[in-house]
CSV table of C-alpha atoms and ligand atoms in Angstrom, one decimal:
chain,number,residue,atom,x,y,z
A,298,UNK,CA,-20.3,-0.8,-8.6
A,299,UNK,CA,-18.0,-3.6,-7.6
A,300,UNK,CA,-16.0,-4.7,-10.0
A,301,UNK,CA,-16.6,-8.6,-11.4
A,302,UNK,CA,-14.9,-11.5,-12.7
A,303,UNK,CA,-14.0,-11.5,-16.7
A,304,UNK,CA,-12.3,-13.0,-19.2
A,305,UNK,CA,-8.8,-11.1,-18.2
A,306,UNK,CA,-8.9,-13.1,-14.8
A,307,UNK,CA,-8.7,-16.5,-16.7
A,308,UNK,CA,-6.4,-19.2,-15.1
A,309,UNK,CA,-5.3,-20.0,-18.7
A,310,UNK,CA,-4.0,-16.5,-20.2
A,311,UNK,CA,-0.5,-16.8,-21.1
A,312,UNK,CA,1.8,-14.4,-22.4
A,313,UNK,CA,4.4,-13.8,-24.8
A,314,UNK,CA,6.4,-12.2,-22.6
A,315,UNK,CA,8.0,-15.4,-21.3
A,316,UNK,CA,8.5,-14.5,-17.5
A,317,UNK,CA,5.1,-13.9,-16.7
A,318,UNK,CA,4.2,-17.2,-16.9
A,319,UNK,CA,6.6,-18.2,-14.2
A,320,UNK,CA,4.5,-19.6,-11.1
A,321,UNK,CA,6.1,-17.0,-8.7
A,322,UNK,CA,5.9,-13.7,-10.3
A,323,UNK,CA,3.7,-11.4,-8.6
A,324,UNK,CA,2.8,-10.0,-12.4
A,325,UNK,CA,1.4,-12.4,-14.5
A,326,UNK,CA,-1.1,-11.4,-17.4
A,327,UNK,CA,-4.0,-11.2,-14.8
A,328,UNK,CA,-2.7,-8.3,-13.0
A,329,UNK,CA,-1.5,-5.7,-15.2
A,330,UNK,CA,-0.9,-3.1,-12.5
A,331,UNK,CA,0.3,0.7,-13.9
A,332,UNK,CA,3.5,2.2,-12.6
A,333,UNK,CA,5.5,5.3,-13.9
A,334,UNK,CA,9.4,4.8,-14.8
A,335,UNK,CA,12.0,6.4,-16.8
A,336,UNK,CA,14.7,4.3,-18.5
A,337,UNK,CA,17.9,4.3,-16.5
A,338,UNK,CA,20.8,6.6,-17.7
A,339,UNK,CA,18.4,8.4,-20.4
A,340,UNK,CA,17.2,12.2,-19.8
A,341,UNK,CA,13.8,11.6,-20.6
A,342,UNK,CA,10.2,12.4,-19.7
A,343,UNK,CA,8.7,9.5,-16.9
A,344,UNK,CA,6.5,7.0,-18.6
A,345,UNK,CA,3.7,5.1,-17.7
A,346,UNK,CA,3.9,1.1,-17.8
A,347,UNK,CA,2.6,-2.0,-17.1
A,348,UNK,CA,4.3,-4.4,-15.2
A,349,UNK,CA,4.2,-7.7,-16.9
A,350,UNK,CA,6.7,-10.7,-15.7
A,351,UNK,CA,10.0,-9.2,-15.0
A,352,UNK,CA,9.5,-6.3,-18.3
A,353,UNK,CA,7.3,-3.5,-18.4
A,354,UNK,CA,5.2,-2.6,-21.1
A,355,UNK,CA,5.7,0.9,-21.9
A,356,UNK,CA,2.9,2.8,-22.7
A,357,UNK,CA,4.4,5.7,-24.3
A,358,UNK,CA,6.1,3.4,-27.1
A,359,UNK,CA,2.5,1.5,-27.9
A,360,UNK,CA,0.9,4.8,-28.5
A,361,UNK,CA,3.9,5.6,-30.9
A,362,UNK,CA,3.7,2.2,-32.4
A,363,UNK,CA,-0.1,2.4,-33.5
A,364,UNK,CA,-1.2,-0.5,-30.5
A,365,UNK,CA,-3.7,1.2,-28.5
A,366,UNK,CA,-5.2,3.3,-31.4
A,367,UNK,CA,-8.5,1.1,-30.8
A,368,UNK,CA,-8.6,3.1,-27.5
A,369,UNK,CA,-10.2,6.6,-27.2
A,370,UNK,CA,-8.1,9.9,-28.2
A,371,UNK,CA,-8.6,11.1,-23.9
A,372,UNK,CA,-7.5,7.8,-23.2
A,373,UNK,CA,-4.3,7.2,-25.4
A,374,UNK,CA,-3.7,10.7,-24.1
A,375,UNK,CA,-4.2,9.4,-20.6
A,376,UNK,CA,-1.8,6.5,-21.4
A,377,UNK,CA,0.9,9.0,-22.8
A,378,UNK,CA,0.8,10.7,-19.5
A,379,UNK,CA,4.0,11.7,-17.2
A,380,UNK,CA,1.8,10.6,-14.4
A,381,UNK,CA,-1.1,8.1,-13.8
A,382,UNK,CA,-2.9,11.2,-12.4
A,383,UNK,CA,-5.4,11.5,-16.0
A,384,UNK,CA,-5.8,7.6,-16.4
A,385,UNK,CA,-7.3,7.6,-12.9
A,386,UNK,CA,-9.4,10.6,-13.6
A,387,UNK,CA,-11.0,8.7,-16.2
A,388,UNK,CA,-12.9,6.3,-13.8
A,389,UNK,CA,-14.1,2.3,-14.1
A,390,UNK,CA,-15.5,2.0,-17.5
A,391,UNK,CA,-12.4,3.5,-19.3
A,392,UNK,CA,-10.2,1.9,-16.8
A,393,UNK,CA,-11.6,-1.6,-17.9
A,394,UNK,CA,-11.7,-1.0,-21.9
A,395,UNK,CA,-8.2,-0.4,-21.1
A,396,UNK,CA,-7.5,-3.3,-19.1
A,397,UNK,CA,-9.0,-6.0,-21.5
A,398,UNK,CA,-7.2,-4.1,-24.3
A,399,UNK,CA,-3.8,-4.9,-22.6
A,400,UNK,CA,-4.7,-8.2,-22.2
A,401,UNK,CA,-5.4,-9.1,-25.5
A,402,UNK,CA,-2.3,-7.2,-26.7
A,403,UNK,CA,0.0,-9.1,-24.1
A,404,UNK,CA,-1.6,-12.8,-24.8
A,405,UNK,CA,0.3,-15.7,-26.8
A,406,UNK,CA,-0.2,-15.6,-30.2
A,407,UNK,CA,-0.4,-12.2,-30.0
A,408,UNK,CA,1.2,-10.7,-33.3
A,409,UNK,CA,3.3,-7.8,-31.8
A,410,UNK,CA,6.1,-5.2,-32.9
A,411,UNK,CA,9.8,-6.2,-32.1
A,412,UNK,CA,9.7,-6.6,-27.7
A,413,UNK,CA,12.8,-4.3,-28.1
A,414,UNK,CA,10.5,-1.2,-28.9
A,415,UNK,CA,7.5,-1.8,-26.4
A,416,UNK,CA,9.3,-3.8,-23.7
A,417,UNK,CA,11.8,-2.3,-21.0
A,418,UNK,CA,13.8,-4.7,-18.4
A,419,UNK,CA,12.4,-3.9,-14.9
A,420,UNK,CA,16.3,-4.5,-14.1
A,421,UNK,CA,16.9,-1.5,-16.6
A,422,UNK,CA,14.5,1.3,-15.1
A,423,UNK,CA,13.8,3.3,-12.5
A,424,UNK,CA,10.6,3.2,-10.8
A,425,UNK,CA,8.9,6.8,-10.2
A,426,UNK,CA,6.3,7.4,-7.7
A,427,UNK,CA,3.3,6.1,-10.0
A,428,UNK,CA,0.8,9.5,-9.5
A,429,UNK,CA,1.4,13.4,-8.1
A,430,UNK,CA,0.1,12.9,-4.5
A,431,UNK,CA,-2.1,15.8,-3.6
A,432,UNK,CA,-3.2,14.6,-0.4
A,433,UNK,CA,-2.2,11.9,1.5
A,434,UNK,CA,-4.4,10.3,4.4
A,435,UNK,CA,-3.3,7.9,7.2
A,436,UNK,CA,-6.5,5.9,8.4
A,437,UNK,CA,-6.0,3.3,11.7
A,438,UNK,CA,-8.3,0.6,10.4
A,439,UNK,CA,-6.9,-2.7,12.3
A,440,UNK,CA,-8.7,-3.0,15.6
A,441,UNK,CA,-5.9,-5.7,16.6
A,442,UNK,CA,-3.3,-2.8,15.7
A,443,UNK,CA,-5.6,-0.2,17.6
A,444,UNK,CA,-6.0,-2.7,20.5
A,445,UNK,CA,-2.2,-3.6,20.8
A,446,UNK,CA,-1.3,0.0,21.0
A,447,UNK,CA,-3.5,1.2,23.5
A,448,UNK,CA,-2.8,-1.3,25.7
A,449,UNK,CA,0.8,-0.5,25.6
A,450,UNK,CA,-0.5,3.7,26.5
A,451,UNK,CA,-3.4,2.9,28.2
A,452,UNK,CA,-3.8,-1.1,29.8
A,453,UNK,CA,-7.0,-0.3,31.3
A,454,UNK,CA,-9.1,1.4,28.2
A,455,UNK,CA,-6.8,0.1,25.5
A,456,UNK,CA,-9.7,1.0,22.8
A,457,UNK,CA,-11.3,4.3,22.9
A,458,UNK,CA,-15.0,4.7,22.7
A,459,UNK,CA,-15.2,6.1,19.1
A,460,UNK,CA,-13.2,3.2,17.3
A,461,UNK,CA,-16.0,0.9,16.1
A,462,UNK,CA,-17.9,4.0,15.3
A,463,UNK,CA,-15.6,6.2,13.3
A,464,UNK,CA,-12.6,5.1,10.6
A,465,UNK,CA,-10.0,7.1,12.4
A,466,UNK,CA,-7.2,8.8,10.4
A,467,UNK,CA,-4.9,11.9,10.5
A,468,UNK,CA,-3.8,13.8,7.2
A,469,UNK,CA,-0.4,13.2,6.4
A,470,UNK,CA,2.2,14.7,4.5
A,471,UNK,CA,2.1,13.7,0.6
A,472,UNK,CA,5.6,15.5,-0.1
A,473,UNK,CA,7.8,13.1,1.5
A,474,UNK,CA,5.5,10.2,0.2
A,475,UNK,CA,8.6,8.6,-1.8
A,476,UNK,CA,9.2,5.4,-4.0
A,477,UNK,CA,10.2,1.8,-2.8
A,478,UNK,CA,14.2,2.1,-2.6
A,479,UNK,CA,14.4,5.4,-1.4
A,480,UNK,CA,17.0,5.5,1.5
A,481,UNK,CA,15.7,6.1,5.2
A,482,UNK,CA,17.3,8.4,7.5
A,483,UNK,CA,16.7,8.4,11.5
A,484,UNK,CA,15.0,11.5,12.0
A,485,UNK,CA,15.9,14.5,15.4
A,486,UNK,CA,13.1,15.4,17.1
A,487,UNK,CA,12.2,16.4,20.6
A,488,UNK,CA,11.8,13.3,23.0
A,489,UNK,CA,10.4,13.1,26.6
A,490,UNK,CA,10.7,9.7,28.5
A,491,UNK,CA,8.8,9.1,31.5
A,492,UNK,CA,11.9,9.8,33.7
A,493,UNK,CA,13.2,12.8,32.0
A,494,UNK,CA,12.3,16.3,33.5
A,495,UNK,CA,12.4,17.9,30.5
A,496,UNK,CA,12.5,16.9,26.7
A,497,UNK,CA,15.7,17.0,24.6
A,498,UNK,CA,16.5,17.1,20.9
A,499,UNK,CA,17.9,13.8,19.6
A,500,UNK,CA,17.8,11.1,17.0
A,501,UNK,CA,15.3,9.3,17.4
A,502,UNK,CA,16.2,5.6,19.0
A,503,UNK,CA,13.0,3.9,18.3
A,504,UNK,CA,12.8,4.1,14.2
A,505,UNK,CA,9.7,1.8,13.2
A,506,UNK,CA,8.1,0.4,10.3
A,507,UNK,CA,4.6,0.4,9.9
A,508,UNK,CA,3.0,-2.2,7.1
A,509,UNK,CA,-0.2,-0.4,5.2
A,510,UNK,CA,-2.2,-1.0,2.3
A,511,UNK,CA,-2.1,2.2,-0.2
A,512,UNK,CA,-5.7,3.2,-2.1
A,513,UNK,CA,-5.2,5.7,-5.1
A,514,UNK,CA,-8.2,8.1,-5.5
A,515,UNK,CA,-9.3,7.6,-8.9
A,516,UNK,CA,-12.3,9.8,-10.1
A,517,UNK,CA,-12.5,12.7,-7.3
A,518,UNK,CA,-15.4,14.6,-5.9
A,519,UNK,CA,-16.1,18.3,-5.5
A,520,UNK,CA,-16.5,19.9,-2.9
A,521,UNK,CA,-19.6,19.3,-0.4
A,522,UNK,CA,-20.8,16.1,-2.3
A,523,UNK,CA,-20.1,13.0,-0.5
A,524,UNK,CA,-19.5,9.8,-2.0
A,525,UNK,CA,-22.2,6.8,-1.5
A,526,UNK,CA,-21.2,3.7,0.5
A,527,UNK,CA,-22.5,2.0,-2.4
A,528,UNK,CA,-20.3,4.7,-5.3
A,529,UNK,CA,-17.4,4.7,-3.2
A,530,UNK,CA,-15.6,1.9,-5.8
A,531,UNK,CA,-16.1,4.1,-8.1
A,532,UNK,CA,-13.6,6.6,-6.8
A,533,UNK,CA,-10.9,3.7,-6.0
A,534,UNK,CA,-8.4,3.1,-8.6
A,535,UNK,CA,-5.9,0.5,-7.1
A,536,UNK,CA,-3.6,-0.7,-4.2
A,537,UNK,CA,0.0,-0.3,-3.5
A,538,UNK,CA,2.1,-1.3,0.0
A,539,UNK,CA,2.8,1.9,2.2
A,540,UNK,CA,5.5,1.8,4.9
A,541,UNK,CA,4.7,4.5,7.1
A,542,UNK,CA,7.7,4.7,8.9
A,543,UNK,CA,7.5,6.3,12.7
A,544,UNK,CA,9.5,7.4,15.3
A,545,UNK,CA,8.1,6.2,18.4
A,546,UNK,CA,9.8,8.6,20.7
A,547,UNK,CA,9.1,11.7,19.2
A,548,UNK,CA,5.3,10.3,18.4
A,549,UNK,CA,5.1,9.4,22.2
A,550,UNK,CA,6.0,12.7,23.0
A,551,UNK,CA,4.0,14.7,20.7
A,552,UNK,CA,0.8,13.1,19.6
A,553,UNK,CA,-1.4,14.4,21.9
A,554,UNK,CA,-3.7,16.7,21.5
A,555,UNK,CA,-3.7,16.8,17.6
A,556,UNK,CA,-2.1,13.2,16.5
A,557,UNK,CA,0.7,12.6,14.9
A,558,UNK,CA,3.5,15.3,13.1
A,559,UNK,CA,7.2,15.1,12.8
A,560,UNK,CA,7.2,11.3,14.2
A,561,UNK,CA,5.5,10.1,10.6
A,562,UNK,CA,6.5,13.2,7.8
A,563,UNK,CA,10.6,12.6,7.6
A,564,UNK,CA,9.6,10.0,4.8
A,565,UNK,CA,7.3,7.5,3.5
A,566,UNK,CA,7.8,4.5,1.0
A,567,UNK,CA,4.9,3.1,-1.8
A,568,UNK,CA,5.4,0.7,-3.6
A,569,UNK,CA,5.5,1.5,-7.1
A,570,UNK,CA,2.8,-0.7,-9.1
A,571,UNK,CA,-0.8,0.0,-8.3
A,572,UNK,CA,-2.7,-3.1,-8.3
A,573,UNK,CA,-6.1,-2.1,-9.8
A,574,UNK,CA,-9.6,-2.9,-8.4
A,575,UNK,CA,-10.3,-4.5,-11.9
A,576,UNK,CA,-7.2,-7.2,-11.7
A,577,UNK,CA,-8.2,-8.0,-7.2
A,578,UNK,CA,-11.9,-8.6,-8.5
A,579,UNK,CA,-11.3,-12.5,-8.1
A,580,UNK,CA,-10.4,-11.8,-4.7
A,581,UNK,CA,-12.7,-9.7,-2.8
A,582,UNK,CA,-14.8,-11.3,0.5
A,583,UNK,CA,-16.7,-10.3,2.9
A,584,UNK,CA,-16.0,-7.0,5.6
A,585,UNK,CA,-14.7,-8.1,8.5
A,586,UNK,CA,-16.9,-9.9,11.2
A,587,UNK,CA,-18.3,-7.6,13.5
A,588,UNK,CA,-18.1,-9.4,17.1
A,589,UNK,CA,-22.0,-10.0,18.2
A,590,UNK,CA,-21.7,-7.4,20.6
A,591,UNK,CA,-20.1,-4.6,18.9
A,592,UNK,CA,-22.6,-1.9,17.1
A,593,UNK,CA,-23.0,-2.2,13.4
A,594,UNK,CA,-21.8,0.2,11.3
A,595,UNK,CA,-23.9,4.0,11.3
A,596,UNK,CA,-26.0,3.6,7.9
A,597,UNK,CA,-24.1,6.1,6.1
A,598,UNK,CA,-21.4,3.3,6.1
A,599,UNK,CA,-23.2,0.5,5.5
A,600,UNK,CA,-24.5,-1.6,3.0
A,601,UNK,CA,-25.2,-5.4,2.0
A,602,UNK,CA,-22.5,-5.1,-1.0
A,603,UNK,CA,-20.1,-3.3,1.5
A,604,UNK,CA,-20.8,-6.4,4.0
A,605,UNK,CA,-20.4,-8.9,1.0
A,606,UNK,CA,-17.9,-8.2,-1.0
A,607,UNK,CA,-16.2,-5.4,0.7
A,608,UNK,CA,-13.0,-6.9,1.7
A,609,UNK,CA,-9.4,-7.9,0.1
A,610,UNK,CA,-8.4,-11.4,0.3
A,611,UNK,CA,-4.6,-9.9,0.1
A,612,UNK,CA,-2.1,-11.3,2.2
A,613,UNK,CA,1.1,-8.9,3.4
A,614,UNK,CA,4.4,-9.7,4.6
A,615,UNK,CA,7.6,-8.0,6.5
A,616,UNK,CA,10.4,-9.2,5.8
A,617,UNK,CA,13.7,-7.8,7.5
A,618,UNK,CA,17.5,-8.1,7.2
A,619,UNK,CA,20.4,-6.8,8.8
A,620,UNK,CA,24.0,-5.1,7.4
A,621,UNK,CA,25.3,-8.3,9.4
A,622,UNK,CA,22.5,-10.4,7.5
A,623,UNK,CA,23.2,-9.5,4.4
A,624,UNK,CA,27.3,-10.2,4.9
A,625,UNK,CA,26.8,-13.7,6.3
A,626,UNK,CA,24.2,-14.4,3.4
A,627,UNK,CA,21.1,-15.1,5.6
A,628,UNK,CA,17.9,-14.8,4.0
A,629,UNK,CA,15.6,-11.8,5.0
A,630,UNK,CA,13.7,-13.1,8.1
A,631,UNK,CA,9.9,-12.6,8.0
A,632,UNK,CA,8.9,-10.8,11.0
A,633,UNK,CA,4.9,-11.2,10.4
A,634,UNK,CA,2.3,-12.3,7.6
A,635,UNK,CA,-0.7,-10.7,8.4
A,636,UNK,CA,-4.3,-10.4,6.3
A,637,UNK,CA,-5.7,-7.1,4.4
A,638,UNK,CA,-9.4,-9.1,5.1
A,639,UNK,CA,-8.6,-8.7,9.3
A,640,UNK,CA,-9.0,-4.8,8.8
A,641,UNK,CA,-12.2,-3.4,10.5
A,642,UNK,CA,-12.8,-1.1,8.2
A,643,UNK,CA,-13.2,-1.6,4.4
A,644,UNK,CA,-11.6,0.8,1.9
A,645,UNK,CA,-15.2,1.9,0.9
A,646,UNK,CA,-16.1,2.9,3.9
A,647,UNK,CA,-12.7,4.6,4.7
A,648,UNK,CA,-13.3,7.3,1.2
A,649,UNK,CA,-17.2,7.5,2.4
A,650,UNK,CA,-16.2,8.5,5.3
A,651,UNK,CA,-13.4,11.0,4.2
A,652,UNK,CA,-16.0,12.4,2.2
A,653,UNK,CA,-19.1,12.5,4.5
A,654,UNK,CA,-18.4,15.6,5.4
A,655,UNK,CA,-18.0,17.0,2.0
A,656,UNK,CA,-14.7,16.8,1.7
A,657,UNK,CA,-13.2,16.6,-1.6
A,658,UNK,CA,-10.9,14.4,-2.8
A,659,UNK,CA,-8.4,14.4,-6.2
A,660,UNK,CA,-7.4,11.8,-8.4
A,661,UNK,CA,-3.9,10.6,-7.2
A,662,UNK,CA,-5.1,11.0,-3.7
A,663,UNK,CA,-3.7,8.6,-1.2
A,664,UNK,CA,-5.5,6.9,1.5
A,665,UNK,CA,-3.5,4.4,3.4
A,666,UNK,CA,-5.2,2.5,6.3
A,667,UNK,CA,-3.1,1.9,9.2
A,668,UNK,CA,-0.5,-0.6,10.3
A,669,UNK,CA,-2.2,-4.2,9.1
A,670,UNK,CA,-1.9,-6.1,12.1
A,671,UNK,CA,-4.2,-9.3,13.5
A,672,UNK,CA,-4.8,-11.1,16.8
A,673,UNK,CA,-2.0,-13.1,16.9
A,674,UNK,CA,2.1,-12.2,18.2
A,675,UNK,CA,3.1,-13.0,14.3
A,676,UNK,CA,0.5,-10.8,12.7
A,677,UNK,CA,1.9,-7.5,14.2
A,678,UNK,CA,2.9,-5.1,11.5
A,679,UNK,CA,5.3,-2.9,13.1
A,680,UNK,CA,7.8,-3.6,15.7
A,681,UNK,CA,5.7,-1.4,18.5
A,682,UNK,CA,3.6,-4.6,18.6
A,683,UNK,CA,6.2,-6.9,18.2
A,684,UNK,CA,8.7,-5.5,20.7
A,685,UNK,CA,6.2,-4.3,23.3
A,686,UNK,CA,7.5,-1.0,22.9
A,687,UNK,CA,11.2,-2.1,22.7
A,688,UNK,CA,11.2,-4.4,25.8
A,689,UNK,CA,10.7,-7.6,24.4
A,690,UNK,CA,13.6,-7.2,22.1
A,691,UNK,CA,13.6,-9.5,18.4
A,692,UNK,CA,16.3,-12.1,18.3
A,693,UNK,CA,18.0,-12.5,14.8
A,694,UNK,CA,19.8,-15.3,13.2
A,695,UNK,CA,23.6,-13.8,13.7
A,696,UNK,CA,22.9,-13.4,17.8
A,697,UNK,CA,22.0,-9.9,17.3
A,698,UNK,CA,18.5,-8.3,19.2
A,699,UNK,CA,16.2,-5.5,17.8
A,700,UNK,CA,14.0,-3.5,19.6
A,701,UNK,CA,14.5,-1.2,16.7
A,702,UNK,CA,15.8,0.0,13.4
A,703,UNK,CA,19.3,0.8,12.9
A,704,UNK,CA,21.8,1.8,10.0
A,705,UNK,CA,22.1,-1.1,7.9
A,706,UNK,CA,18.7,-2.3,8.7
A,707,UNK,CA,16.2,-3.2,5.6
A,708,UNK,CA,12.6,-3.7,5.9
A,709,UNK,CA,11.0,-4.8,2.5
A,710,UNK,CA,7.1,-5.4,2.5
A,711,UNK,CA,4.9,-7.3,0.3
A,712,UNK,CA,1.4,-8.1,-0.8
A,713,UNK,CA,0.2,-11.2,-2.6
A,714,UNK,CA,-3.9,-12.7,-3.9
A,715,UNK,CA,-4.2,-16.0,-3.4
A,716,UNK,CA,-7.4,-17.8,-4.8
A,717,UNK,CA,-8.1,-21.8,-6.0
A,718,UNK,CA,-9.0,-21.2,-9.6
A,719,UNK,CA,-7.6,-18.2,-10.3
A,720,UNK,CA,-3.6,-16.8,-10.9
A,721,UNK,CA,-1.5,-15.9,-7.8
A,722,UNK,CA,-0.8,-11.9,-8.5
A,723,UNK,CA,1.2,-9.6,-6.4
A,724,UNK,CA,1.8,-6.1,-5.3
A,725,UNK,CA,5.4,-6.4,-6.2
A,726,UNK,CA,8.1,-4.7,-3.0
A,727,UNK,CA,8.1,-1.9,-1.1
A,728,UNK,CA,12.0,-1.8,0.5
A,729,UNK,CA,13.8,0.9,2.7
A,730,UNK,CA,17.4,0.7,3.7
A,731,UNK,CA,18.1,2.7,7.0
A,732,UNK,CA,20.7,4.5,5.8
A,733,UNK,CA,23.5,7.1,7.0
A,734,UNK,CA,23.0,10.0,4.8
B,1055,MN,MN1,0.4,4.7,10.0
C-alpha cells in the first residue's frame, strides 16, 4: 500500500498557529511530523509532539484536554506514550485517522483551548530521540557513493560484483544512536597507514560526516516471515536525517573482513522529527533508473509500484561552519545538496531485503541507507568524497583548508520536498558540534 494524496496535503490549509504559514518553515500543516520532548527545566516524563511552525503540539496535553477523544482508546494511549515506539506499532490505517485528526484540529478557524496549554515553544524544549531504537541498520544504497569509495581503495574494480544485486548494509550500534545537538568527540582507535610497520593507538585524524536518510520501522514482523516488496510500506513509518559519523582511519584499518566497528559506533546523530510516509505522499517518483546494461532487480525485489512510485523526491543538504566561522559571522557554507531520488536502492526494497531472510524487525527499528551522494563533485555527502581521502583538502571562507573535522567544527544536515502544487515541508536539522569533551 503506498500511501496517496488527501485532503491534509492541500496547498491551502492554514493554521492557527501563526508560524506555520511562513513560506520557509520546514513544518507547515502538511507535514505534521512526531518527535518526543520534555519541557526544558521541568522533571517530567518525555512527551510526544507534533512539530507545527516553530511550536509543538503536545500530545500528552490534548489527551488531557478532551481533543483527540474522537480517536481510539489504543490510540490516545499510543499518543500519551513516553516514546513513539506504540504509535508506530499501530501501522497505516491508525496512523492516517490520526493524521487527518491533527489536521483538522490545527486548521484556521479551528475553535481550540488556550495555545498556552497544548502548545510548547520549540525554543523552550528539549528534543529526545523520537523512539527506543532496538536495532539499528546501516545500508550503502548510493551507487555514486559506492563508486567514489572504491575507486579511492580499489581504482581498478571500484564496484564489487554483488552491488546491483544485493542492498548492502552492516548492523550498527543503536545505543549510541543520539539526538541532533548532541556533542561529537574524536574517537582513539587503532590506525595503520600504508607506511607504518605496525598500527598505533591514536585519535583519530580523519573525523567524517556521513549524510543518510533515517527509516523508522513501524509495524514489525516475526520471525521467519518476510515482508512483500509490495507490503514493505506497510512496515515504514517515517524519515528522519542520520549523520553517521566515521573515522576513516580506524575504518581503513579495520573493516576488512567483517565491515565496519569502532570507526562508526562512538556516536550517531538523528534528527529528531520523523517525517511520516503519510505527509511525503505528494512527493514520491519513480526508483532510480537502472542504466540499460545493468541487471534488473531479482523478483523478490521488484515490482511495478516499487518501480513507479518507489522513490523520495527529498532533497538533502550539508551545511558546515568553523569555530573561526562562527566568530567572523560567516554563514555556514554548504558543502553539497544531493537528491534522496539518486539512491539505487528504494527504502522498500532495503526492509524486504532485511527481511528476506526471515529476519525480524521491531517497531522503532532504524534503517539508515548509506551516505546520499550523486554523480557530481557537489553531490558528495561526506568529505571521503569530497577530499579524496583528505588530499584534495576544502578551502573555507576565513583561508582556512579541511581535509577533516576538527574541534570547533559543525556539520548540520538537512532534508527538504519540493513539489509545484503542493507545500514545501521539511525534515527540520540534524547538527553536531565536534567538541572537546
Ligand atoms: Mn554510513
Amino acid at each position: 500500500m503506498v500511501c496517496s494524496i488527501d485532503a491534509t496535503h492541500d496547498l491551502n490549509l492554514h493554521s492557527w498557529v501563526e508560524s506555520a504559514n511562513q513560506a520557509d518553515t520546514d513544518f507547515p500543516i502538511q507535514n505534521l511530523p512526531f518527535g518526543v520532548f520534555q519541557r526544558q527545566g521541568i522533571a517530567e516524563t518525555p512527551r510526544i509532539g507534533v512539530a507545527i511552525g516553530d511550536q509543538i503540539l503536545d500530545l500528552t496535553a490534548c489527551c488531557a484536554t478532551g481533543l483527540l477523544q474522537e480517536l481510539s482508546a489504543p490510540l490516545q494511549a499510543a499518543c500519551s506514550a513516553p516514546t513513539l515506539n506504540p504509535l508506530m506499532a499501530m501501522g497505516r490505517t491508525a496512523l492516517l485517522q490520526l493524521r487527518h485528526h491533527l489536521s483538522q484540529l490545527l486548521r484556521t478557524g479551528q475553535a481550540h483551548p488556550p495555545a498556552s496549554q497544548i502548545l510548547v515553544p520549540m525554543s523552550d524544549a528539549q528534543l529526545l530521540l523520537p523512539a527506543t531504537i532496538g536495532d539499528y541498520t546501516d545500508f550503502y544504497a548510493s551507487i555514486f557513493h559506492a563508486t567514489h569509495v572504491g575507486k579511492l581503495f580499489r581504482p581498478d574494480n571500484p564496484l564489487l560484483p554483488n552491488y546491483k544485486y544485493v542492498p548492502i548494509a552492516y548492523h550498527g550500534r543503536a545505543s549510541s544512536i543520539f539526538p541532533s545537538g548532541t556533542p561529537i568527540q574524536r574517537p582513539h582507535g587503532q590506525q595503520k597507514r600504508l607506511e607504518d610497520i605496525a598500527p598505533t593507538f591514536a585519535l583519530s585524524q580523519m573525523l567524517d560526516y556521513e549524510l543518510e536518510v533515517g527509516c523508522f520501522v513501524g509495524i514489525g514482523n516475526e520471525l521467519g516471515q518476510p515482508i512483500a516488496i509490495d507490503r514493505a510500506e506497510d512496515h515504514l513509518f517515517g524519515l528522519c536525517l542520520v549523520n553517521d559519523w566515521s573515522a576513516r582511519d580506524i575504518q581503513a584499518w579495520e573493516y576488512q573482513p567483517l565491515g565496519p566497528f569502532l570507526a562508526k559506533s562512538f556516536v550517531t546523530t538523528i534528527s529528531p522529527w520523523v517525517v511520516t510516509l503519510e505527509a511525503l505522499a505528494p512527493f514520491r517518483c519513480p526508483a532510480f533508473l537502472r542504466a540499460s546494461d545493468d541487471p534488473p532487480p531479482l523478483p523478490y525485489l521488484s515490482s511495478s509500484a516499487n518501480q513507479q512510485q518507489g522513490g523520495i523526491d527529498l532533497t538533502l543538504e550539508v551545511l558546515f561552519s568553523s569555530a573561526q566561522m562562527r566568530r567572523e559571522k560567516i554563514a555556514p557554507l554548504c558543502l553539497s545538496r544531493s537528491s534522496f531520488q539518486q539512491m539505487y536502492w528504494t527504502v522498500a526494497q532495503m526492509l524486504t531485503h532485511h527481511t528476506s531472510n526471515g529476519c525480524n524487525l521491531r517497531p522503532g527499528d532504524l534503517l539508515a541507507s548509506g551516505t546520499v551522494s550523486g554523480a557530481e563533485a557537489d553531490t558528495q555527502g561526506c568529505l571521503l568524497e569530497l577530499t579524496q581521502r583528505g588530499t584534495q583538502p576544502i578551502a573555507l571562507p576565513t583561508g582556512e583548508v579541511r581535509s577533516f573535522l576538527v574541534e570547533g567544527d559543525e556539520v548540520t544536515l538537512r532534508g527538504y520536498c519540493r513539489r509545484e502544487g503542493y507545500r514545501r515541508i521539511g525534515l527540520g536539522e540534524c547538527c553536531g558540534l565536534v567538541s572537546h569533551l
